[in-house]
Amino acid sequence: MEITEYEDFCIYAPLSSKLDGHECERLVLELISETRPVAIDLSYVNDCSTEFIVRLKQLVSIKNFGIFNIPSDIFAIFNLMGLDKTFNLYVCEDDCKSSIRQLVNRKFSVI
């Protein structure tokens, strides 16, 4: 896991291409122990398990965090499950640091 630390922010980037239960537990323990605002960089990830999504849903009630550099397959899963309203999703690191331009699927319809 790659950890990038700033004075008031910390970014965790899992280096595994698939986030399974073991990788997810390592990530969750790191996120919970951090006192600064945190973000998850998914640029190296190609696939994730349901355990990862379930643990993130549990973690969001304990700690606020952002996710950025999300692969399109995982982003589609997040949108399909309605998790774009639960997690703070961003395109890049700068957006995540400043909490602007959050990705949200609005699901507009024409009446």
PDB file of C-alpha atoms in Angstrom:
ATOM      1  CA  MET A   1       0.000   0.000   0.000  1.00  0.00           C
ATOM      2  CA  GLU A   2       1.331   3.409  -0.934  1.00  0.00           C
ATOM      3  CA  ILE A   3       0.720   6.171   1.594  1.00  0.00           C
ATOM      4  CA  THR A   4       1.108   9.833   0.666  1.00  0.00           C
ATOM      5  CA  GLU A   5       1.079  12.179   3.623  1.00  0.00           C
ATOM      6  CA  TYR A   6       0.513  15.912   3.595  1.00  0.00           C
ATOM      7  CA  GLU A   7       0.280  18.280   6.555  1.00  0.00           C
ATOM      8  CA  ASP A   8      -3.502  18.103   6.756  1.00  0.00           C
ATOM      9  CA  PHE A   9      -4.395  15.192   4.455  1.00  0.00           C
ATOM     10  CA  CYS A  10      -3.440  11.553   3.848  1.00  0.00           C
ATOM     11  CA  ILE A  11      -3.919   9.423   0.700  1.00  0.00           C
ATOM     12  CA  TYR A  12      -3.911   5.623   0.664  1.00  0.00           C
ATOM     13  CA  ALA A  13      -3.352   3.833  -2.634  1.00  0.00           C
ATOM     14  CA  PRO A  14      -3.729   0.036  -2.607  1.00  0.00           C
ATOM     15  CA  LEU A  15      -1.111  -1.446  -4.943  1.00  0.00           C
ATOM     16  CA  SER A  16      -3.029  -4.674  -5.486  1.00  0.00           C
ATOM     17  CA  SER A  17      -4.956  -4.995  -8.746  1.00  0.00           C
ATOM     18  CA  LYS A  18      -7.819  -6.785  -6.936  1.00  0.00           C
ATOM     19  CA  LEU A  19      -9.192  -5.647  -3.605  1.00  0.00           C
ATOM     20  CA  ASP A  20     -10.277  -8.775  -1.764  1.00  0.00           C
ATOM     21  CA  GLY A  21     -11.110  -9.291   1.917  1.00  0.00           C
ATOM     22  CA  HIS A  22      -7.512  -9.300   3.123  1.00  0.00           C
ATOM     23  CA  GLU A  23      -6.507  -6.128   1.269  1.00  0.00           C
ATOM     24  CA  CYS A  24      -9.713  -4.458   2.375  1.00  0.00           C
ATOM     25  CA  GLU A  25      -9.068  -5.200   6.059  1.00  0.00           C
ATOM     26  CA  ARG A  26      -5.557  -3.735   5.811  1.00  0.00           C
ATOM     27  CA  LEU A  27      -6.954  -0.599   4.196  1.00  0.00           C
ATOM     28  CA  VAL A  28      -9.776  -0.207   6.729  1.00  0.00           C
ATOM     29  CA  LEU A  29      -7.412  -0.562   9.694  1.00  0.00           C
ATOM     30  CA  GLU A  30      -5.140   2.125   8.236  1.00  0.00           C
ATOM     31  CA  LEU A  31      -8.063   4.477   7.576  1.00  0.00           C
ATOM     32  CA  ILE A  32      -9.523   4.085  11.055  1.00  0.00           C
ATOM     33  CA  SER A  33      -6.182   4.759  12.762  1.00  0.00           C
ATOM     34  CA  GLU A  34      -5.559   7.987  10.815  1.00  0.00           C
ATOM     35  CA  THR A  35      -6.639  11.200  12.544  1.00  0.00           C
ATOM     36  CA  ARG A  36      -6.369  13.492   9.494  1.00  0.00           C
ATOM     37  CA  PRO A  37      -8.870  13.538   6.623  1.00  0.00           C
ATOM     38  CA  VAL A  38      -8.185  10.617   4.291  1.00  0.00           C
ATOM     39  CA  ALA A  39      -8.768   9.572   0.701  1.00  0.00           C
ATOM     40  CA  ILE A  40      -8.435   6.334  -1.254  1.00  0.00           C
ATOM     41  CA  ASP A  41      -6.691   6.344  -4.625  1.00  0.00           C
ATOM     42  CA  LEU A  42      -7.960   3.463  -6.763  1.00  0.00           C
ATOM     43  CA  SER A  43      -5.677   4.088  -9.749  1.00  0.00           C
ATOM     44  CA  TYR A  44      -3.916   0.685  -9.411  1.00  0.00           C
ATOM     45  CA  VAL A  45      -7.110  -1.298  -8.766  1.00  0.00           C
ATOM     46  CA  ASN A  46      -8.841  -3.179 -11.593  1.00  0.00           C
ATOM     47  CA  ASP A  47     -11.325  -5.290  -9.641  1.00  0.00           C
ATOM     48  CA  CYS A  48     -12.924  -5.344  -6.202  1.00  0.00           C
ATOM     49  CA  SER A  49     -14.857  -7.914  -4.228  1.00  0.00           C
ATOM     50  CA  THR A  50     -18.206  -7.456  -2.525  1.00  0.00           C
ATOM     51  CA  GLU A  51     -16.363  -7.568   0.816  1.00  0.00           C
ATOM     52  CA  PHE A  52     -14.596  -4.347  -0.160  1.00  0.00           C
ATOM     53  CA  ILE A  53     -17.867  -2.580  -0.906  1.00  0.00           C
ATOM     54  CA  VAL A  54     -19.532  -3.865   2.284  1.00  0.00           C
ATOM     55  CA  ARG A  55     -16.579  -2.776   4.440  1.00  0.00           C
ATOM     56  CA  LEU A  56     -16.523   0.673   2.840  1.00  0.00           C
ATOM     57  CA  LYS A  57     -20.247   1.050   3.541  1.00  0.00           C
ATOM     58  CA  GLN A  58     -19.572   0.203   7.195  1.00  0.00           C
ATOM     59  CA  LEU A  59     -16.552   2.494   7.359  1.00  0.00           C
ATOM     60  CA  VAL A  60     -18.373   5.537   5.996  1.00  0.00           C
ATOM     61  CA  SER A  61     -20.524   5.651   9.150  1.00  0.00           C
ATOM     62  CA  ILE A  62     -17.349   5.816  11.283  1.00  0.00           C
ATOM     63  CA  LYS A  63     -15.054   7.999   9.181  1.00  0.00           C
ATOM     64  CA  ASN A  64     -15.554  10.440   6.334  1.00  0.00           C
ATOM     65  CA  PHE A  65     -13.289   9.784   3.341  1.00  0.00           C
ATOM     66  CA  GLY A  66     -13.064  10.410  -0.378  1.00  0.00           C
ATOM     67  CA  ILE A  67     -12.357   8.051  -3.263  1.00  0.00           C
ATOM     68  CA  PHE A  68     -10.725   9.164  -6.512  1.00  0.00           C
ATOM     69  CA  ASN A  69      -9.135   7.735  -9.700  1.00  0.00           C
ATOM     70  CA  ILE A  70     -11.912   5.151  -9.852  1.00  0.00           C
ATOM     71  CA  PRO A  71     -11.768   2.658 -12.748  1.00  0.00           C
ATOM     72  CA  SER A  72     -14.855   2.707 -14.963  1.00  0.00           C
ATOM     73  CA  ASP A  73     -15.958  -0.832 -14.001  1.00  0.00           C
ATOM     74  CA  ILE A  74     -15.897  -0.055 -10.290  1.00  0.00           C
ATOM     75  CA  PHE A  75     -17.524   3.340 -10.872  1.00  0.00           C
ATOM     76  CA  ALA A  76     -20.356   1.617 -12.743  1.00  0.00           C
ATOM     77  CA  ILE A  77     -20.855  -0.751  -9.792  1.00  0.00           C
ATOM     78  CA  PHE A  78     -20.915   2.187  -7.364  1.00  0.00           C
ATOM     79  CA  ASN A  79     -23.558   3.934  -9.495  1.00  0.00           C
ATOM     80  CA  LEU A  80     -25.629   0.776  -9.964  1.00  0.00           C
ATOM     81  CA  MET A  81     -25.694   0.143  -6.216  1.00  0.00           C
ATOM     82  CA  GLY A  82     -26.456   3.799  -5.437  1.00  0.00           C
ATOM     83  CA  LEU A  83     -23.194   4.217  -3.552  1.00  0.00           C
ATOM     84  CA  ASP A  84     -22.400   7.484  -5.310  1.00  0.00           C
ATOM     85  CA  LYS A  85     -24.738   9.071  -2.746  1.00  0.00           C
ATOM     86  CA  THR A  86     -22.982   7.296   0.154  1.00  0.00           C
ATOM     87  CA  PHE A  87     -19.308   7.801  -0.721  1.00  0.00           C
ATOM     88  CA  ASN A  88     -17.561  11.003  -1.725  1.00  0.00           C
ATOM     89  CA  LEU A  89     -16.375  10.181  -5.262  1.00  0.00           C
ATOM     90  CA  TYR A  90     -13.987  12.459  -7.163  1.00  0.00           C
ATOM     91  CA  VAL A  91     -12.144  12.399 -10.491  1.00  0.00           C
ATOM     92  CA  CYS A  92      -8.698  13.477  -9.304  1.00  0.00           C
ATOM     93  CA  GLU A  93      -6.629  14.118  -6.208  1.00  0.00           C
ATOM     94  CA  ASP A  94      -6.958  17.904  -6.340  1.00  0.00           C
ATOM     95  CA  ASP A  95     -10.770  17.703  -6.369  1.00  0.00           C
ATOM     96  CA  CYS A  96     -10.684  15.324  -3.428  1.00  0.00           C
ATOM     97  CA  LYS A  97      -8.322  17.485  -1.372  1.00  0.00           C
ATOM     98  CA  SER A  98     -10.448  20.583  -1.817  1.00  0.00           C
ATOM     99  CA  SER A  99     -13.802  18.699  -1.745  1.00  0.00           C
ATOM    100  CA  ILE A 100     -15.072  20.167  -5.005  1.00  0.00           C
ATOM    101  CA  ARG A 101     -16.647  18.670  -8.128  1.00  0.00           C
ATOM    102  CA  GLN A 102     -17.970  15.520  -6.480  1.00  0.00           C
ATOM    103  CA  LEU A 103     -19.200  12.794  -8.873  1.00  0.00           C
ATOM    104  CA  VAL A 104     -22.898  12.096  -8.371  1.00  0.00           C
ATOM    105  CA  ASN A 105     -25.242  10.227 -10.699  1.00  0.00           C
ATOM    106  CA  ARG A 106     -28.408  12.329 -10.586  1.00  0.00           C
ATOM    107  CA  LYS A 107     -30.600   9.920 -12.618  1.00  0.00           C
ATOM    108  CA  PHE A 108     -32.665  12.654 -14.229  1.00  0.00           C
ATOM    109  CA  SER A 109     -35.729  11.676 -16.205  1.00  0.00           C
ATOM    110  CA  VAL A 110     -37.885  13.551 -18.683  1.00  0.00           C
ATOM    111  CA  ILE A 111     -41.496  14.004 -17.628  1.00  0.00           C
TER     112      ILE A 111
END
